[in-house]
Tab-separated table of C-alpha atoms in Angstrom:
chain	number	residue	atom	x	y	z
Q	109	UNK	CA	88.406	188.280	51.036
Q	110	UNK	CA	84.915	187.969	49.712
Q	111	UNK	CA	86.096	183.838	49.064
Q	112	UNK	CA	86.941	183.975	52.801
Q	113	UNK	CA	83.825	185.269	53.488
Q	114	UNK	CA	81.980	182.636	51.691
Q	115	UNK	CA	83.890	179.037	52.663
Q	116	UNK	CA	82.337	177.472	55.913
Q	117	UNK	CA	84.611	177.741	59.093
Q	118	UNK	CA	83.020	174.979	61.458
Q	119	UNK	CA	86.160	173.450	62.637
Q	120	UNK	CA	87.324	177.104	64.005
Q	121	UNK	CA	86.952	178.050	67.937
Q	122	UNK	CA	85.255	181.403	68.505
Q	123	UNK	CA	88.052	183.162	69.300
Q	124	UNK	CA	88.076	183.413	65.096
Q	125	UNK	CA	84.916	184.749	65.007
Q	126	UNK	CA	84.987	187.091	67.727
Q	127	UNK	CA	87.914	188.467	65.606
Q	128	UNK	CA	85.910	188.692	62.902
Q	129	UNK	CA	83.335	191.161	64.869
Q	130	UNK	CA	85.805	193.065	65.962
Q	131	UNK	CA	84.731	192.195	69.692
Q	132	UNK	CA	86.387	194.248	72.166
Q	133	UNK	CA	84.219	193.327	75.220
Q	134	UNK	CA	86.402	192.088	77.723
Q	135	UNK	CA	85.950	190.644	81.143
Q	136	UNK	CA	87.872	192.265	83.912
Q	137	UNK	CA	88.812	189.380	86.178
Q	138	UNK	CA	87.551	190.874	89.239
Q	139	UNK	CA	84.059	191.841	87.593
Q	140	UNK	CA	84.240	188.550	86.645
Q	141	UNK	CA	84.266	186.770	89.724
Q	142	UNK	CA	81.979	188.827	91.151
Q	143	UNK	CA	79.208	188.443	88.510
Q	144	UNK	CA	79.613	184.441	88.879
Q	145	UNK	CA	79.543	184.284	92.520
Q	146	UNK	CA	76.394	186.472	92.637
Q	147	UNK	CA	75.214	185.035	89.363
Q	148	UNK	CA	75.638	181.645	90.778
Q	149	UNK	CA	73.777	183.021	94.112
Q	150	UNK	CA	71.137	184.043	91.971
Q	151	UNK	CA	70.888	180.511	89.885
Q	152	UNK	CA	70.766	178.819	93.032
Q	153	UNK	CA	67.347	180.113	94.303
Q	154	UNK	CA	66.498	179.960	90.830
Q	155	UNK	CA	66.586	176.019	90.781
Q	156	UNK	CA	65.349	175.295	94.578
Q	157	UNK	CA	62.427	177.853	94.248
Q	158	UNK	CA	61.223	177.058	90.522
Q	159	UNK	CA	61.687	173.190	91.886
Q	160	UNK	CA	59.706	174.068	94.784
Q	161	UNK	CA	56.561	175.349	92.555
Q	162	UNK	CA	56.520	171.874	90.626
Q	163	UNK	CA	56.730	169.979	94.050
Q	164	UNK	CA	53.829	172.208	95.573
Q	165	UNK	CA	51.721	171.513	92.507
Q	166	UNK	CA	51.892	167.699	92.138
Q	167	UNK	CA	51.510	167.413	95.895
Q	168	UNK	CA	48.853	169.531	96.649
Q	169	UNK	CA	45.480	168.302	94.976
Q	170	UNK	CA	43.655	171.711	95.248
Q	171	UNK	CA	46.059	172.811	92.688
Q	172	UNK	CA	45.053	169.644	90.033
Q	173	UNK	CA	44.062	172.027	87.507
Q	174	UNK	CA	45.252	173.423	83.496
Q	175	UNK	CA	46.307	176.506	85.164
Q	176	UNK	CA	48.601	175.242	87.667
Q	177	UNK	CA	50.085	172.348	85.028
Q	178	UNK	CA	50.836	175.436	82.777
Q	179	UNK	CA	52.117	177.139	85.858
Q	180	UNK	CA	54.429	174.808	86.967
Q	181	UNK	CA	55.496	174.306	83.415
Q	182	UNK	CA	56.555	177.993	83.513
Q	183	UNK	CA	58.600	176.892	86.410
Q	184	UNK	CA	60.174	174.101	84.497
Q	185	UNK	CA	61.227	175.944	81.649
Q	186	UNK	CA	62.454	178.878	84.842
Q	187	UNK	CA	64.216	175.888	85.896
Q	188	UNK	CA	66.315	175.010	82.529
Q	189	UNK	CA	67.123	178.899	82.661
Q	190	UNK	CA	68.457	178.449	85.527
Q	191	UNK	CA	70.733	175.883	84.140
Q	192	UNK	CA	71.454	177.720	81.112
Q	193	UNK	CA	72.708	181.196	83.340
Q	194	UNK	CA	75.028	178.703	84.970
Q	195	UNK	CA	76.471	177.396	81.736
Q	196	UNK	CA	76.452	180.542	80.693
Q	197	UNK	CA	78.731	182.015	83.500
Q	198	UNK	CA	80.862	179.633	83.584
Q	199	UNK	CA	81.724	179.850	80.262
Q	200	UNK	CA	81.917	183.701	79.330
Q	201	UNK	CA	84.705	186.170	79.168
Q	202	UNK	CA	87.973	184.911	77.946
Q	203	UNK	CA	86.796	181.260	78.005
Q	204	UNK	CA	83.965	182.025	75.887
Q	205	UNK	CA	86.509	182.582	73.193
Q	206	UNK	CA	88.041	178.815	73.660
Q	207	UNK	CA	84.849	177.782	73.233
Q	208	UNK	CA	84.025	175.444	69.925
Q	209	UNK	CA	81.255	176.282	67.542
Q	210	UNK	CA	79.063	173.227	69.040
Q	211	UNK	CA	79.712	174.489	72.699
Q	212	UNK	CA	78.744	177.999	71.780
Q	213	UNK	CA	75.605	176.745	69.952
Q	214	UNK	CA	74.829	174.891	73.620
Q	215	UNK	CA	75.380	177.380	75.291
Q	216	UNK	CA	72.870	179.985	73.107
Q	217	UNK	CA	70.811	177.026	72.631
Q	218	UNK	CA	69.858	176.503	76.567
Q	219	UNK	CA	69.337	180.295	76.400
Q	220	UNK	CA	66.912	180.009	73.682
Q	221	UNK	CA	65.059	177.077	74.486
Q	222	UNK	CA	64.403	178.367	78.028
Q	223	UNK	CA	63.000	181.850	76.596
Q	224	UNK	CA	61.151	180.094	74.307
Q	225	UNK	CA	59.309	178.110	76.705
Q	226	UNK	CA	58.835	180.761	79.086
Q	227	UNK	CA	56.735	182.724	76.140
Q	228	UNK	CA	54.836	180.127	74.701
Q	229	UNK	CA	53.897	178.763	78.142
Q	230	UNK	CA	53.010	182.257	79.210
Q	231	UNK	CA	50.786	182.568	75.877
Q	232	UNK	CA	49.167	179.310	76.328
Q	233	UNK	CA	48.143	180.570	79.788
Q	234	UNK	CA	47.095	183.566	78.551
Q	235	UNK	CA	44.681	181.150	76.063
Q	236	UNK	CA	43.011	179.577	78.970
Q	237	UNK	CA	42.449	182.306	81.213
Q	238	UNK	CA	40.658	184.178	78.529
Q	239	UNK	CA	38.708	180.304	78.140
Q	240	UNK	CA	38.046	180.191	81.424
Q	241	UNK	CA	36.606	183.643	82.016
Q	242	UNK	CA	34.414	184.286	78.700
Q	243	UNK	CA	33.061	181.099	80.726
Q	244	UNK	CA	32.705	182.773	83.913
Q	245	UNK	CA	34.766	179.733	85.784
Q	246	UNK	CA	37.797	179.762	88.060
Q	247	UNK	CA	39.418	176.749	85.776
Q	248	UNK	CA	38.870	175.829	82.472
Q	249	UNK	CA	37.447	173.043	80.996
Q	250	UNK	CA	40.939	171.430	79.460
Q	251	UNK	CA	41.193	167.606	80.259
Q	252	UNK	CA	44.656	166.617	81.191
Q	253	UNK	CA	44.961	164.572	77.654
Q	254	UNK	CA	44.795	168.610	76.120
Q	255	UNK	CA	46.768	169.931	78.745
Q	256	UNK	CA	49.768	166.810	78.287
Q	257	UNK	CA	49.898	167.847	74.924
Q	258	UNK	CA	49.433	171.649	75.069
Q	259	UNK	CA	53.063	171.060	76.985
Q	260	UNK	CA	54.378	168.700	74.566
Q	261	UNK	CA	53.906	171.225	72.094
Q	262	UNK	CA	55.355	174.272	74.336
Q	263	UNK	CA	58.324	171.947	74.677
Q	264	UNK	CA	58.619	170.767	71.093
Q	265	UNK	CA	58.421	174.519	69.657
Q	266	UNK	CA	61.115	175.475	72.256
Q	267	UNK	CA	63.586	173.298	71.300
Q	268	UNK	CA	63.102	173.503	67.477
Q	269	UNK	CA	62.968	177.463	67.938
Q	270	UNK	CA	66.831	176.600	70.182
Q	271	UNK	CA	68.458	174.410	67.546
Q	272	UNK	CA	67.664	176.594	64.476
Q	273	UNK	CA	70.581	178.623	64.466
Q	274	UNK	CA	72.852	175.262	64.769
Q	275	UNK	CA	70.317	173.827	62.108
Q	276	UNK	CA	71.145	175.858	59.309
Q	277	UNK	CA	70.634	179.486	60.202
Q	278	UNK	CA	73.727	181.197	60.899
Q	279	UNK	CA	76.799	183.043	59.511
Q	280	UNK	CA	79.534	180.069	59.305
Q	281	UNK	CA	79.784	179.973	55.926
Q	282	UNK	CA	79.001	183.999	55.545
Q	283	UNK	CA	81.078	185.902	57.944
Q	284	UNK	CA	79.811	189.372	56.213
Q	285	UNK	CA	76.737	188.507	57.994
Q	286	UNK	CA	77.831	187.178	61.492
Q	287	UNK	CA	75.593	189.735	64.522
Q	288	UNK	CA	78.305	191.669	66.768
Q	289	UNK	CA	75.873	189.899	70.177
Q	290	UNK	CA	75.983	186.475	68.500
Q	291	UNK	CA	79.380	186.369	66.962
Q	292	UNK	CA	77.938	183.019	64.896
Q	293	UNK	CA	74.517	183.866	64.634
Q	294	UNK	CA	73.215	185.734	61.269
Q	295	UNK	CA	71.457	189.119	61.546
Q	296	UNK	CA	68.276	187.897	59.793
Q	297	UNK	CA	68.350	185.206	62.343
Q	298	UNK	CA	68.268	188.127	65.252
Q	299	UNK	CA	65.581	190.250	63.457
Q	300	UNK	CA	63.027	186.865	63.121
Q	301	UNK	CA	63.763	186.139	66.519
Q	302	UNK	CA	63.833	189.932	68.174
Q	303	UNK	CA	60.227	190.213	65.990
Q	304	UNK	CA	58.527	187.374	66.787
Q	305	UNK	CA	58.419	187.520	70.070
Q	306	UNK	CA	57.793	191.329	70.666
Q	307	UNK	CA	54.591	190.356	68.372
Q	308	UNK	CA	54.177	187.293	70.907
Q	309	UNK	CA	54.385	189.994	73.837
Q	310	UNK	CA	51.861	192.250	71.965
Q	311	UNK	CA	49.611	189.227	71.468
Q	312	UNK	CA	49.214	188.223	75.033
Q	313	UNK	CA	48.705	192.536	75.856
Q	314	UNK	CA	45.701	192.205	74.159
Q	315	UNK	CA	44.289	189.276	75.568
Q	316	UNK	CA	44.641	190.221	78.932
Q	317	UNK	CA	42.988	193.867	77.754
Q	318	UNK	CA	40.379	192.018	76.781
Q	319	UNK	CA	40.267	189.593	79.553
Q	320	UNK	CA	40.576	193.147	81.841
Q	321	UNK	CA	37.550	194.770	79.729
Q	322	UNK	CA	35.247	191.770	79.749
Q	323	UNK	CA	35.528	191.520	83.885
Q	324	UNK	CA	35.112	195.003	84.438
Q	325	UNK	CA	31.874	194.853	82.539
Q	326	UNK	CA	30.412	191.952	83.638
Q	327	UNK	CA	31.040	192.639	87.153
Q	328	UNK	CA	29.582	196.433	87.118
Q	329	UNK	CA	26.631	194.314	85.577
Q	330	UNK	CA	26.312	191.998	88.306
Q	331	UNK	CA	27.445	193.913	91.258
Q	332	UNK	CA	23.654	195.761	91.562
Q	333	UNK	CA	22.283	192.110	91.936
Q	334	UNK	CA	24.454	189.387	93.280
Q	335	UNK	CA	27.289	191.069	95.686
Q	336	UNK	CA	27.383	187.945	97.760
Q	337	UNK	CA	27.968	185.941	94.412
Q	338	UNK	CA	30.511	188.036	93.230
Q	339	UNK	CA	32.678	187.420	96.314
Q	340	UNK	CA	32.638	183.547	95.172
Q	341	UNK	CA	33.956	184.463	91.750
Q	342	UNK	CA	36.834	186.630	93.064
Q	343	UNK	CA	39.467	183.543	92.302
Q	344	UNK	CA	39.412	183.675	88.949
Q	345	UNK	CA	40.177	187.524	89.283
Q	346	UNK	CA	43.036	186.714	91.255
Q	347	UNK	CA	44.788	184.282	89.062
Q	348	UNK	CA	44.211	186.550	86.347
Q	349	UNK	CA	46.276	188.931	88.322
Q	350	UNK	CA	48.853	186.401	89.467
Q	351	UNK	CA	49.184	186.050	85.468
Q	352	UNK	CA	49.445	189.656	84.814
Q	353	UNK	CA	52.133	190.601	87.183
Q	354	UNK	CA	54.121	187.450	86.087
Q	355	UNK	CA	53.319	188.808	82.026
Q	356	UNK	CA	54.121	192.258	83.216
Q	357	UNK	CA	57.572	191.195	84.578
Q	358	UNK	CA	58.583	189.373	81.724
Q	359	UNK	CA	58.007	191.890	79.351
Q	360	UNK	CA	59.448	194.469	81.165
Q	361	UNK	CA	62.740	192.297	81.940
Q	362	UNK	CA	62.854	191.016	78.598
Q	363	UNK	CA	61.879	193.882	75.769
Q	364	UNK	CA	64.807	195.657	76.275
Q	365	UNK	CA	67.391	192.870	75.218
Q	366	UNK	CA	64.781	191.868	72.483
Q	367	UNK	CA	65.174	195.829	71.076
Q	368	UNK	CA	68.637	195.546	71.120
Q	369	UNK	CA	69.118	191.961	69.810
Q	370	UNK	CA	66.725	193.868	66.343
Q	371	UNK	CA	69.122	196.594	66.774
Q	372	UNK	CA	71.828	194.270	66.461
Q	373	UNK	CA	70.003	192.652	63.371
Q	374	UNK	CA	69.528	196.047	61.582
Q	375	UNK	CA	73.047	196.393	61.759
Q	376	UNK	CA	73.352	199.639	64.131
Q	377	UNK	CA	76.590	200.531	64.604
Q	378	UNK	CA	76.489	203.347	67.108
Q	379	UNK	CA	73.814	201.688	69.589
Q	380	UNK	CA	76.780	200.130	71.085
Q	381	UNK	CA	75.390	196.707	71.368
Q	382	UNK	CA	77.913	194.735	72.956
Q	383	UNK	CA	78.410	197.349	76.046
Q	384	UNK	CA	74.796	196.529	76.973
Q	385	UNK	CA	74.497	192.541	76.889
Q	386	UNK	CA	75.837	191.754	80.715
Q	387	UNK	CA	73.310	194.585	81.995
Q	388	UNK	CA	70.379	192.831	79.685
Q	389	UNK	CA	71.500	189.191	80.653
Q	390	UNK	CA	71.162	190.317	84.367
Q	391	UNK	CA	67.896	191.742	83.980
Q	392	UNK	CA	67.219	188.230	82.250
Q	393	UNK	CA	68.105	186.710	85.316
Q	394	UNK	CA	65.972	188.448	87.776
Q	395	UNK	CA	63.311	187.964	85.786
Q	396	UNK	CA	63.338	183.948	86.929
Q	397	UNK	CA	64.551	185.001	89.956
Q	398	UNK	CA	60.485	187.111	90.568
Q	399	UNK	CA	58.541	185.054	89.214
Q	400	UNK	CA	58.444	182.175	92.159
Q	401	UNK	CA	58.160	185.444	94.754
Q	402	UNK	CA	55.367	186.435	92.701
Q	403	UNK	CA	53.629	183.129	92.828
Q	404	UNK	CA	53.502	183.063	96.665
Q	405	UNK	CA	53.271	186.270	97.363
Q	406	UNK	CA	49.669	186.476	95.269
Q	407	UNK	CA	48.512	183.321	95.868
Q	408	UNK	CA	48.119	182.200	99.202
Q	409	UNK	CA	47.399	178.468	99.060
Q	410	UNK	CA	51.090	178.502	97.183
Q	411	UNK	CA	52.864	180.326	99.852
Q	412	UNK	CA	51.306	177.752	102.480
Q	413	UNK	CA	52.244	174.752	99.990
Q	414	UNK	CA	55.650	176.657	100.393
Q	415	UNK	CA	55.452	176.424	104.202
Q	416	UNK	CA	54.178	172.954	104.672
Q	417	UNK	CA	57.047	171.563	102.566
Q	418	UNK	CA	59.815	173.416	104.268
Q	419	UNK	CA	58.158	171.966	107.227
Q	420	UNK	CA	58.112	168.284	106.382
Q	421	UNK	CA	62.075	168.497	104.842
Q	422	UNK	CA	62.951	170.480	108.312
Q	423	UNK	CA	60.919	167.351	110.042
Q	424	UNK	CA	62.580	165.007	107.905
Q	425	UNK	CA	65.797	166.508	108.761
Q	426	UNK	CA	65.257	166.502	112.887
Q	427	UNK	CA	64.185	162.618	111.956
Q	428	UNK	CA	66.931	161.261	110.559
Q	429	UNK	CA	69.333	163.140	113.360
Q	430	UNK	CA	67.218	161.534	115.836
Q	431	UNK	CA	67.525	158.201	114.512
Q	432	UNK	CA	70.973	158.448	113.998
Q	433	UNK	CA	71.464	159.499	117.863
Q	434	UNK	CA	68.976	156.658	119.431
Q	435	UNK	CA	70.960	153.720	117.495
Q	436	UNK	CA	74.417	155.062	119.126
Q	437	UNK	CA	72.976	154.500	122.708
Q	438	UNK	CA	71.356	151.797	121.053
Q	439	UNK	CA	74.352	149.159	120.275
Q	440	UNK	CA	76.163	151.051	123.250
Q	441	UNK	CA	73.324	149.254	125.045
Q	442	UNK	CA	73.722	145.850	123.160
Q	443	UNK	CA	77.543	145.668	123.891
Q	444	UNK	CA	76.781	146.517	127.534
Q	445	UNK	CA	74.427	143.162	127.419
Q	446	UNK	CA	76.718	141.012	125.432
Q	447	UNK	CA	79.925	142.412	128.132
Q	448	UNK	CA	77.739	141.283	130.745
Q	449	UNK	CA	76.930	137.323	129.788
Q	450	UNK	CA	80.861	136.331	129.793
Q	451	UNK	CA	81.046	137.891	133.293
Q	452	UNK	CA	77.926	135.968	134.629
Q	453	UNK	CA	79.529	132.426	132.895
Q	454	UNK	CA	82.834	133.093	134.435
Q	455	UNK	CA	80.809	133.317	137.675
Q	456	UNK	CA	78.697	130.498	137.240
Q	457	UNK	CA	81.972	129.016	136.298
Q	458	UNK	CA	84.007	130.203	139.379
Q	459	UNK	CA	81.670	128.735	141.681
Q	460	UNK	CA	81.601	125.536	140.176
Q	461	UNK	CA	85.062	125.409	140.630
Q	462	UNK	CA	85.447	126.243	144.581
Q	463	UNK	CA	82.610	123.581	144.963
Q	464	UNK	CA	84.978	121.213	143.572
């Protein structure tokens, strides 16, 4: 048993190792269905809406700025989640079982890149907000040389932080160790991952405390003096809150699975683990699902950006229709013309003829 344990099974499908847990979370095919068609649903506003906040950002120039490149990185990395839920769907239940150990790493690998590059774009916001108002400015002072590589970076983390399990760090070759979520992944692996980002999550708390602190004091200093000023200054306010509702929902859509993924690390065999991961994964879910609504709904200039390009794709639309209906009447008109010229020469000839 123990040289069982030990001997790498790579060439096995997961059905093996979801043996080897013990797994006996299965998919009732109607509850199945369901959660893909509304999943699916769900995905699909996912991709137009996140695709919608790059599109607003590169074509509105008022929004040329670090905090709206971070921000509509946020929505890129929403957008590969997006993807990844789909995958993910698509290839859960009884299929997930079929699945090979390179598939399954794909699968948790989308998962985990996404996450990753929600957080570390999030933090990196976080970073130049607090720049940006210890400065007393609406935008910070990043040229787009620091900003092109601040997202190289997010991107480059993310995808190391998605291929480590498939790098090295899992329980192929140690199925003592294999996590009852993550039927391949080890339970070390869960605890680094569960930890560092709750300590990510507590990191960004206390920035935006201290942003929080450091506004309400320096306003209730200047408010005496320069009201009129103060109403000038009230957009950097607002994106800080635009950040802190989109922090806020993260953490609150996201904690819980990280709590149960340590949970799962620790090894707790009466939390019950397995019962909970659809309900987490949905919460998951809605959390990219918000976080376009929140961007228009607290920022105005977005939700107009919103408008205007519904408007020209609508207008777009009506224009190609309309061309398509004037060039029927069109070569209707051109056949008419062309119908016409043999009748005028058979005339023409016709009168030659009786002249004759």
């Amino acid at each position: 048993m123990d040289q069982q344990n030990r001997s790498c099974h790579y060439n096995e499908s997961m059905g093996f190792f979801y043996h080897n847990i013990k797994a006996e979370d299965k998919w009732d095919k109607t509850q199945l269905i369901l959660v893909q068609v509304v999943g699916s649903l769900f995905c699909c506003f996912i991709l137009v809406s996140n695709a919608m906040v790059i599109a607003a950002v590169i074509t509105n120039k008022r929004f040329h700025y670090p905090f709206y490149y971070l921000l509509s990185n946020l929505a890129a990395s929403d957008f590969l989640a997006g993807i990844a839920y789909v995958y993910l769907m698509f290839n859960t239940g009884e299929v997930s079982r079929k699945l090979t150990v390179k598939g399954y790493f794909l699968r948790q690998g989308l998962l985990d890149i996404s996450l990753s590059a929600s957080l570390a774009n999030l933090l990196v916001i976080a970073l130049e907000r607090y720049i940006s108002v210890m400065n007393w400015k609406v935008h910070s002072n990043l040229t787009k040389r620091r900003v092109t590589l601040l997202i190289v970076l997010v991107w480059a983390i993310s995808i190391f932080m998605g291929a480590v399990p498939s790098l090295g760090w899992n329980c192929i070759c140690n199925l003592s160790d294999c996590s009852q979520l993550a039927p391949i992944f080890s339970r070390s692996y869960l605890i680094f991952w569960s930890v560092s980002n709750l300590v990510v999550f507590l990191v960004m708390v206390v920035i935006y405390m201290r942003i929080y602190t450091y506004v309400k004091k320096k306003t209730s200093v200047l408010t005496p003096h320069t009201s009129g000023s103060i109403n000038r200054k009230r957009t950097p306010i607002k994106l800080i809150k635009t950040v802190m509702v989109v922090l806020g929902a993260f953490v609150i859509c996201w904690t819980p699975g990280l709590v149960v993924l340590l949970l799962d690390g620790l090894h707790c065999e009466s939390c019950n683990v397995v019962k909970l991961k659809r309900w987490l994964l949905l919460l998951a879910v809605l959390n990219s699902v918000m976080n376009p609504c929140i961007y228009s709904y607290k920022d105005e200039e977005m939700w107009q950006t919103f408008k205007n390009l519904l408007r020209c794709i609508g207008n777009g639309t009506r224009r190609q229709r309309s061309t398509k209906a004037n060039a029927r009447p069109l070569s209707s008109a051109q056949d008419t013309g062309n119908s016409q010229l043999p009748s005028e020469e058979t005339k023409k000839d016709d009168q030659t003829i009786l002249k004759t």
